Amino acid sequence: MRQTVLGILAALLLVVSTACSFSAKDPHYVPPDPLPPLEQLTQVPVTEQTTLSAGEDVTAFITADRNVVCAMTSSRGGHLNVPYLPNTYSDAANNKFPVVPVVHCELAKYGKPAPEDFSDDCAGTGLGYLGGTVLLTPDKAVYGSCRSGVTQMESEFGPKGTKDGPISKLRELGEGQNIERNGLRCSAYNGGVACGNVSGGVAFFVSREGYQLISDGGKTVRGTLG
């Protein structure tokens, strides 16, 4: 009987020892560089966008680190349909304008726009052309805007943010996930967000370190990532 028990224990020890494996971290391993924004948007499968819907005509999301919020929405005559910002998109006066699919994003912490990317002199209003916002249309991406004060994203998740408000109620787009609406795609990856019109070769990438504006199918890249 004793030999039988010892034999069973030996067999169990053999199974345990062969079933367990130990791996050591390779000190020479260098992780691959993140894909360029257009390649990320093209190669990563699209997630189901309906789970992030913020209304019938808008898909909105926030990143896991609460630094970027985006609305995949529409524009009419420059008026944006953004659920967490006051807007005049639905005014009857805008019905004469065509509906254009767009993506609008705001950041809690962000880089300054480069002088060559200033797209507006603020029409002499005295407003500053500031970073922290980005707008994608089917044919171009623009970083920064004319404004005074903080954005809604800054007021909720900036250095003096309340951590409470309409943006805090939005669903999260997980790191590495892609989402698509009306021919435009967005991906949360590499510590930020990339959005683009893949077929048109236009995109942007934004993070707290800076931004990139991509055109000509990836041949032209402006901006800086710090």
PDB file of C-alpha atoms in Angstrom:
ATOM      1  CA  MET A   1       0.000   0.000   0.000  1.00  0.00           C
ATOM      2  CA  ARG A   2       2.829   2.376   0.914  1.00  0.00           C
ATOM      3  CA  GLN A   3       4.489   1.805  -2.466  1.00  0.00           C
ATOM      4  CA  THR A   4       1.176   2.522  -4.234  1.00  0.00           C
ATOM      5  CA  VAL A   5       0.750   5.812  -2.352  1.00  0.00           C
ATOM      6  CA  LEU A   6       4.322   6.824  -3.088  1.00  0.00           C
ATOM      7  CA  GLY A   7       3.811   5.974  -6.740  1.00  0.00           C
ATOM      8  CA  ILE A   8       0.683   8.140  -6.946  1.00  0.00           C
ATOM      9  CA  LEU A   9       2.490  11.056  -5.291  1.00  0.00           C
ATOM     10  CA  ALA A  10       5.407  10.697  -7.686  1.00  0.00           C
ATOM     11  CA  ALA A  11       3.054  10.692 -10.651  1.00  0.00           C
ATOM     12  CA  LEU A  12       1.266  13.807  -9.367  1.00  0.00           C
ATOM     13  CA  LEU A  13       4.563  15.604  -8.859  1.00  0.00           C
ATOM     14  CA  LEU A  14       5.599  14.701 -12.398  1.00  0.00           C
ATOM     15  CA  VAL A  15       2.350  16.095 -13.821  1.00  0.00           C
ATOM     16  CA  VAL A  16       2.663  19.309 -11.816  1.00  0.00           C
ATOM     17  CA  SER A  17       6.291  19.800 -12.754  1.00  0.00           C
ATOM     18  CA  THR A  18       5.666  19.196 -16.446  1.00  0.00           C
ATOM     19  CA  ALA A  19       2.465  21.326 -16.516  1.00  0.00           C
ATOM     20  CA  CYS A  20       4.159  24.383 -15.034  1.00  0.00           C
ATOM     21  CA  SER A  21       6.310  26.599 -17.180  1.00  0.00           C
ATOM     22  CA  PHE A  22       8.294  29.637 -16.310  1.00  0.00           C
ATOM     23  CA  SER A  23       9.161  32.450 -18.699  1.00  0.00           C
ATOM     24  CA  ALA A  24      11.745  35.111 -18.174  1.00  0.00           C
ATOM     25  CA  LYS A  25      11.459  38.586 -19.668  1.00  0.00           C
ATOM     26  CA  ASP A  26      13.806  39.017 -22.582  1.00  0.00           C
ATOM     27  CA  PRO A  27      16.020  41.992 -21.642  1.00  0.00           C
ATOM     28  CA  HIS A  28      16.829  42.528 -25.325  1.00  0.00           C
ATOM     29  CA  TYR A  29      13.200  42.647 -26.532  1.00  0.00           C
ATOM     30  CA  VAL A  30      12.260  45.917 -28.181  1.00  0.00           C
ATOM     31  CA  PRO A  31       8.514  46.369 -28.798  1.00  0.00           C
ATOM     32  CA  PRO A  32       7.606  47.369 -32.341  1.00  0.00           C
ATOM     33  CA  ASP A  33       6.798  50.993 -33.079  1.00  0.00           C
ATOM     34  CA  PRO A  34       3.087  51.883 -33.202  1.00  0.00           C
ATOM     35  CA  LEU A  35       1.565  51.839 -36.666  1.00  0.00           C
ATOM     36  CA  PRO A  36       1.174  55.161 -38.472  1.00  0.00           C
ATOM     37  CA  PRO A  37      -2.384  56.500 -38.006  1.00  0.00           C
ATOM     38  CA  LEU A  38      -3.693  55.585 -41.469  1.00  0.00           C
ATOM     39  CA  GLU A  39      -2.297  52.054 -41.172  1.00  0.00           C
ATOM     40  CA  GLN A  40      -3.817  51.645 -37.706  1.00  0.00           C
ATOM     41  CA  LEU A  41      -7.206  52.725 -39.001  1.00  0.00           C
ATOM     42  CA  THR A  42      -6.950  50.388 -41.988  1.00  0.00           C
ATOM     43  CA  GLN A  43      -5.620  47.238 -40.337  1.00  0.00           C
ATOM     44  CA  VAL A  44      -7.446  47.015 -37.002  1.00  0.00           C
ATOM     45  CA  PRO A  45     -10.965  45.501 -37.175  1.00  0.00           C
ATOM     46  CA  VAL A  46     -13.875  47.884 -36.579  1.00  0.00           C
ATOM     47  CA  THR A  47     -15.813  47.431 -33.334  1.00  0.00           C
ATOM     48  CA  GLU A  48     -19.560  47.720 -33.097  1.00  0.00           C
ATOM     49  CA  GLN A  49     -20.296  51.443 -33.030  1.00  0.00           C
ATOM     50  CA  THR A  50     -23.892  51.220 -31.802  1.00  0.00           C
ATOM     51  CA  THR A  51     -22.728  50.460 -28.248  1.00  0.00           C
ATOM     52  CA  LEU A  52     -21.167  53.938 -28.088  1.00  0.00           C
ATOM     53  CA  SER A  53     -24.093  55.859 -29.546  1.00  0.00           C
ATOM     54  CA  ALA A  54     -24.780  59.178 -27.858  1.00  0.00           C
ATOM     55  CA  GLY A  55     -27.988  59.808 -29.778  1.00  0.00           C
ATOM     56  CA  GLU A  56     -29.598  58.972 -33.068  1.00  0.00           C
ATOM     57  CA  ASP A  57     -27.179  61.015 -35.167  1.00  0.00           C
ATOM     58  CA  VAL A  58     -23.994  60.992 -33.055  1.00  0.00           C
ATOM     59  CA  THR A  59     -21.478  58.411 -31.874  1.00  0.00           C
ATOM     60  CA  ALA A  60     -19.338  59.785 -29.048  1.00  0.00           C
ATOM     61  CA  PHE A  61     -16.657  58.228 -26.860  1.00  0.00           C
ATOM     62  CA  ILE A  62     -13.977  59.022 -24.304  1.00  0.00           C
ATOM     63  CA  THR A  63     -10.565  57.390 -23.930  1.00  0.00           C
ATOM     64  CA  ALA A  64      -9.595  55.197 -20.975  1.00  0.00           C
ATOM     65  CA  ASP A  65      -7.213  57.840 -19.579  1.00  0.00           C
ATOM     66  CA  ARG A  66      -9.945  60.479 -19.826  1.00  0.00           C
ATOM     67  CA  ASN A  67      -7.785  62.758 -21.948  1.00  0.00           C
ATOM     68  CA  VAL A  68      -9.641  62.707 -25.281  1.00  0.00           C
ATOM     69  CA  VAL A  69     -13.330  62.888 -26.115  1.00  0.00           C
ATOM     70  CA  CYS A  70     -14.615  62.605 -29.684  1.00  0.00           C
ATOM     71  CA  ALA A  71     -17.953  62.955 -31.424  1.00  0.00           C
ATOM     72  CA  MET A  72     -18.436  61.243 -34.789  1.00  0.00           C
ATOM     73  CA  THR A  73     -21.183  63.481 -36.023  1.00  0.00           C
ATOM     74  CA  SER A  74     -22.315  65.923 -38.739  1.00  0.00           C
ATOM     75  CA  SER A  75     -21.757  69.532 -39.716  1.00  0.00           C
ATOM     76  CA  ARG A  76     -24.026  71.967 -41.554  1.00  0.00           C
ATOM     77  CA  GLY A  77     -22.447  75.234 -42.633  1.00  0.00           C
ATOM     78  CA  GLY A  78     -19.753  74.845 -39.983  1.00  0.00           C
ATOM     79  CA  HIS A  79     -22.271  74.149 -37.210  1.00  0.00           C
ATOM     80  CA  LEU A  80     -21.511  70.896 -35.384  1.00  0.00           C
ATOM     81  CA  ASN A  81     -23.972  68.477 -33.838  1.00  0.00           C
ATOM     82  CA  VAL A  82     -22.091  67.711 -30.620  1.00  0.00           C
ATOM     83  CA  PRO A  83     -24.159  66.334 -27.695  1.00  0.00           C
ATOM     84  CA  TYR A  84     -21.967  67.707 -24.889  1.00  0.00           C
ATOM     85  CA  LEU A  85     -21.551  71.242 -26.294  1.00  0.00           C
ATOM     86  CA  PRO A  86     -24.122  74.030 -26.835  1.00  0.00           C
ATOM     87  CA  ASN A  87     -24.668  74.351 -30.591  1.00  0.00           C
ATOM     88  CA  THR A  88     -27.000  75.707 -33.266  1.00  0.00           C
ATOM     89  CA  TYR A  89     -26.855  72.714 -35.585  1.00  0.00           C
ATOM     90  CA  SER A  90     -30.638  72.206 -35.531  1.00  0.00           C
ATOM     91  CA  ASP A  91     -31.544  75.813 -36.323  1.00  0.00           C
ATOM     92  CA  ALA A  92     -33.831  76.068 -39.336  1.00  0.00           C
ATOM     93  CA  ALA A  93     -31.447  78.592 -40.915  1.00  0.00           C
ATOM     94  CA  ASN A  94     -28.905  75.783 -41.350  1.00  0.00           C
ATOM     95  CA  ASN A  95     -31.206  73.583 -43.396  1.00  0.00           C
ATOM     96  CA  LYS A  96     -29.875  75.172 -46.590  1.00  0.00           C
ATOM     97  CA  PHE A  97     -26.415  73.741 -45.937  1.00  0.00           C
ATOM     98  CA  PRO A  98     -25.383  70.216 -46.943  1.00  0.00           C
ATOM     99  CA  VAL A  99     -24.835  67.665 -44.174  1.00  0.00           C
ATOM    100  CA  VAL A 100     -21.143  66.709 -43.944  1.00  0.00           C
ATOM    101  CA  PRO A 101     -19.818  63.819 -41.817  1.00  0.00           C
ATOM    102  CA  VAL A 102     -17.141  65.007 -39.366  1.00  0.00           C
ATOM    103  CA  VAL A 103     -15.238  63.984 -36.247  1.00  0.00           C
ATOM    104  CA  HIS A 104     -14.690  66.570 -33.527  1.00  0.00           C
ATOM    105  CA  CYS A 105     -12.357  65.869 -30.574  1.00  0.00           C
ATOM    106  CA  GLU A 106     -11.314  67.774 -27.465  1.00  0.00           C
ATOM    107  CA  LEU A 107      -8.402  67.073 -25.117  1.00  0.00           C
ATOM    108  CA  ALA A 108      -7.931  67.698 -21.421  1.00  0.00           C
ATOM    109  CA  LYS A 109      -4.148  68.129 -21.798  1.00  0.00           C
ATOM    110  CA  TYR A 110      -2.590  68.906 -25.153  1.00  0.00           C
ATOM    111  CA  GLY A 111       0.197  70.449 -27.189  1.00  0.00           C
ATOM    112  CA  LYS A 112       0.217  73.900 -28.771  1.00  0.00           C
ATOM    113  CA  PRO A 113      -0.502  74.232 -32.496  1.00  0.00           C
ATOM    114  CA  ALA A 114       2.520  74.980 -34.655  1.00  0.00           C
ATOM    115  CA  PRO A 115       2.459  78.422 -36.316  1.00  0.00           C
ATOM    116  CA  GLU A 116       2.084  76.856 -39.771  1.00  0.00           C
ATOM    117  CA  ASP A 117      -1.084  75.089 -38.611  1.00  0.00           C
ATOM    118  CA  PHE A 118      -2.908  78.258 -37.578  1.00  0.00           C
ATOM    119  CA  SER A 119      -5.872  78.174 -39.931  1.00  0.00           C
ATOM    120  CA  ASP A 120      -7.678  81.282 -38.679  1.00  0.00           C
ATOM    121  CA  ASP A 121      -6.732  84.751 -37.431  1.00  0.00           C
ATOM    122  CA  CYS A 122      -9.897  84.835 -35.321  1.00  0.00           C
ATOM    123  CA  ALA A 123     -11.297  87.656 -37.452  1.00  0.00           C
ATOM    124  CA  GLY A 124      -9.861  90.396 -35.251  1.00  0.00           C
ATOM    125  CA  THR A 125     -11.948  89.324 -32.261  1.00  0.00           C
ATOM    126  CA  GLY A 126      -9.003  89.040 -29.905  1.00  0.00           C
ATOM    127  CA  LEU A 127      -9.724  85.364 -29.309  1.00  0.00           C
ATOM    128  CA  GLY A 128      -6.681  83.131 -29.224  1.00  0.00           C
ATOM    129  CA  TYR A 129      -6.015  80.337 -31.688  1.00  0.00           C
ATOM    130  CA  LEU A 130      -5.522  77.532 -29.198  1.00  0.00           C
ATOM    131  CA  GLY A 131      -4.855  73.802 -29.232  1.00  0.00           C
ATOM    132  CA  GLY A 132      -6.948  71.145 -27.562  1.00  0.00           C
ATOM    133  CA  THR A 133      -9.463  70.654 -30.377  1.00  0.00           C
ATOM    134  CA  VAL A 134      -9.289  68.873 -33.715  1.00  0.00           C
ATOM    135  CA  LEU A 135     -11.796  68.598 -36.558  1.00  0.00           C
ATOM    136  CA  LEU A 136     -11.795  66.003 -39.322  1.00  0.00           C
ATOM    137  CA  THR A 137     -13.865  66.372 -42.485  1.00  0.00           C
ATOM    138  CA  PRO A 138     -13.745  63.971 -45.430  1.00  0.00           C
ATOM    139  CA  ASP A 139     -11.001  66.031 -47.092  1.00  0.00           C
ATOM    140  CA  LYS A 140      -8.894  67.586 -44.314  1.00  0.00           C
ATOM    141  CA  ALA A 141      -7.963  67.680 -40.628  1.00  0.00           C
ATOM    142  CA  VAL A 142      -7.468  70.894 -38.636  1.00  0.00           C
ATOM    143  CA  TYR A 143      -5.921  71.188 -35.168  1.00  0.00           C
ATOM    144  CA  GLY A 144      -6.795  74.081 -32.839  1.00  0.00           C
ATOM    145  CA  SER A 145      -9.488  76.734 -32.968  1.00  0.00           C
ATOM    146  CA  CYS A 146     -10.345  80.319 -32.072  1.00  0.00           C
ATOM    147  CA  ARG A 147     -11.754  80.411 -28.562  1.00  0.00           C
ATOM    148  CA  SER A 148     -11.534  81.983 -25.134  1.00  0.00           C
ATOM    149  CA  GLY A 149     -11.638  80.033 -21.913  1.00  0.00           C
ATOM    150  CA  VAL A 150     -11.506  76.270 -21.512  1.00  0.00           C
ATOM    151  CA  THR A 151     -13.195  73.561 -23.525  1.00  0.00           C
ATOM    152  CA  GLN A 152     -15.807  71.277 -22.023  1.00  0.00           C
ATOM    153  CA  MET A 153     -13.195  68.522 -21.838  1.00  0.00           C
ATOM    154  CA  GLU A 154     -10.797  70.786 -19.928  1.00  0.00           C
ATOM    155  CA  SER A 155     -13.565  71.833 -17.533  1.00  0.00           C
ATOM    156  CA  GLU A 156     -14.273  68.188 -16.686  1.00  0.00           C
ATOM    157  CA  PHE A 157     -10.891  66.460 -16.906  1.00  0.00           C
ATOM    158  CA  GLY A 158      -8.282  69.228 -17.125  1.00  0.00           C
ATOM    159  CA  PRO A 159      -5.958  70.175 -14.226  1.00  0.00           C
ATOM    160  CA  LYS A 160      -8.808  71.959 -12.426  1.00  0.00           C
ATOM    161  CA  GLY A 161     -11.607  69.775 -13.790  1.00  0.00           C
ATOM    162  CA  THR A 162     -14.733  68.694 -11.962  1.00  0.00           C
ATOM    163  CA  LYS A 163     -14.637  65.066 -13.203  1.00  0.00           C
ATOM    164  CA  ASP A 164     -18.396  65.428 -13.574  1.00  0.00           C
ATOM    165  CA  GLY A 165     -20.514  66.564 -16.507  1.00  0.00           C
ATOM    166  CA  PRO A 166     -21.917  65.328 -19.837  1.00  0.00           C
ATOM    167  CA  ILE A 167     -18.573  63.969 -21.051  1.00  0.00           C
ATOM    168  CA  SER A 168     -18.114  61.858 -17.915  1.00  0.00           C
ATOM    169  CA  LYS A 169     -21.297  59.951 -18.844  1.00  0.00           C
ATOM    170  CA  LEU A 170     -19.980  58.808 -22.240  1.00  0.00           C
ATOM    171  CA  ARG A 171     -18.882  55.254 -23.003  1.00  0.00           C
ATOM    172  CA  GLU A 172     -15.207  54.367 -23.340  1.00  0.00           C
ATOM    173  CA  LEU A 173     -13.452  53.288 -26.535  1.00  0.00           C
ATOM    174  CA  GLY A 174     -10.867  50.756 -25.394  1.00  0.00           C
ATOM    175  CA  GLU A 175      -7.193  50.962 -26.285  1.00  0.00           C
ATOM    176  CA  GLY A 176      -6.582  49.413 -29.687  1.00  0.00           C
ATOM    177  CA  GLN A 177     -10.237  49.447 -30.750  1.00  0.00           C
ATOM    178  CA  ASN A 178     -11.507  50.974 -33.991  1.00  0.00           C
ATOM    179  CA  ILE A 179     -14.910  52.497 -34.629  1.00  0.00           C
ATOM    180  CA  GLU A 180     -16.547  53.741 -37.848  1.00  0.00           C
ATOM    181  CA  ARG A 181     -19.412  56.035 -38.765  1.00  0.00           C
ATOM    182  CA  ASN A 182     -20.405  57.585 -42.087  1.00  0.00           C
ATOM    183  CA  GLY A 183     -17.142  56.614 -43.776  1.00  0.00           C
ATOM    184  CA  LEU A 184     -14.883  58.036 -41.039  1.00  0.00           C
ATOM    185  CA  ARG A 185     -12.937  55.864 -38.586  1.00  0.00           C
ATOM    186  CA  CYS A 186     -11.383  56.442 -35.169  1.00  0.00           C
ATOM    187  CA  SER A 187      -8.982  54.331 -33.114  1.00  0.00           C
ATOM    188  CA  ALA A 188      -7.864  54.714 -29.510  1.00  0.00           C
ATOM    189  CA  TYR A 189      -4.218  53.674 -29.535  1.00  0.00           C
ATOM    190  CA  ASN A 190      -0.668  54.740 -28.690  1.00  0.00           C
ATOM    191  CA  GLY A 191      -1.888  56.901 -25.800  1.00  0.00           C
ATOM    192  CA  GLY A 192      -4.188  59.003 -27.974  1.00  0.00           C
ATOM    193  CA  VAL A 193      -6.764  58.908 -30.768  1.00  0.00           C
ATOM    194  CA  ALA A 194      -6.397  58.632 -34.531  1.00  0.00           C
ATOM    195  CA  CYS A 195      -9.313  59.436 -36.832  1.00  0.00           C
ATOM    196  CA  GLY A 196      -9.397  59.507 -40.595  1.00  0.00           C
ATOM    197  CA  ASN A 197     -11.029  59.081 -43.952  1.00  0.00           C
ATOM    198  CA  VAL A 198      -9.104  55.997 -45.021  1.00  0.00           C
ATOM    199  CA  SER A 199     -10.235  56.068 -48.644  1.00  0.00           C
ATOM    200  CA  GLY A 200      -9.336  59.763 -48.907  1.00  0.00           C
ATOM    201  CA  GLY A 201      -5.917  59.392 -47.275  1.00  0.00           C
ATOM    202  CA  VAL A 202      -6.671  62.044 -44.630  1.00  0.00           C
ATOM    203  CA  ALA A 203      -6.265  61.579 -40.868  1.00  0.00           C
ATOM    204  CA  PHE A 204      -5.059  63.009 -37.571  1.00  0.00           C
ATOM    205  CA  PHE A 205      -3.530  61.721 -34.363  1.00  0.00           C
ATOM    206  CA  VAL A 206      -3.826  63.583 -31.046  1.00  0.00           C
ATOM    207  CA  SER A 207      -2.487  62.872 -27.570  1.00  0.00           C
ATOM    208  CA  ARG A 208      -1.363  64.849 -24.552  1.00  0.00           C
ATOM    209  CA  GLU A 209       2.135  65.026 -26.120  1.00  0.00           C
ATOM    210  CA  GLY A 210       1.038  66.657 -29.381  1.00  0.00           C
ATOM    211  CA  TYR A 211      -0.626  66.018 -32.713  1.00  0.00           C
ATOM    212  CA  GLN A 212      -0.147  64.982 -36.319  1.00  0.00           C
ATOM    213  CA  LEU A 213      -2.166  66.024 -39.359  1.00  0.00           C
ATOM    214  CA  ILE A 214      -1.935  63.538 -42.228  1.00  0.00           C
ATOM    215  CA  SER A 215      -2.876  64.068 -45.872  1.00  0.00           C
ATOM    216  CA  ASP A 216      -1.964  62.788 -49.353  1.00  0.00           C
ATOM    217  CA  GLY A 217      -2.387  59.186 -48.263  1.00  0.00           C
ATOM    218  CA  GLY A 218       0.223  59.569 -45.532  1.00  0.00           C
ATOM    219  CA  LYS A 219       2.824  61.356 -47.660  1.00  0.00           C
ATOM    220  CA  THR A 220       2.330  64.688 -45.856  1.00  0.00           C
ATOM    221  CA  VAL A 221       2.505  64.844 -42.043  1.00  0.00           C
ATOM    222  CA  ARG A 222       2.415  68.115 -40.087  1.00  0.00           C
ATOM    223  CA  GLY A 223       2.537  68.831 -36.391  1.00  0.00           C
ATOM    224  CA  THR A 224       4.671  67.450 -33.603  1.00  0.00           C
ATOM    225  CA  LEU A 225       4.359  64.766 -30.920  1.00  0.00           C
ATOM    226  CA  GLY A 226       6.658  66.477 -28.476  1.00  0.00           C
TER     227      GLY A 226
END
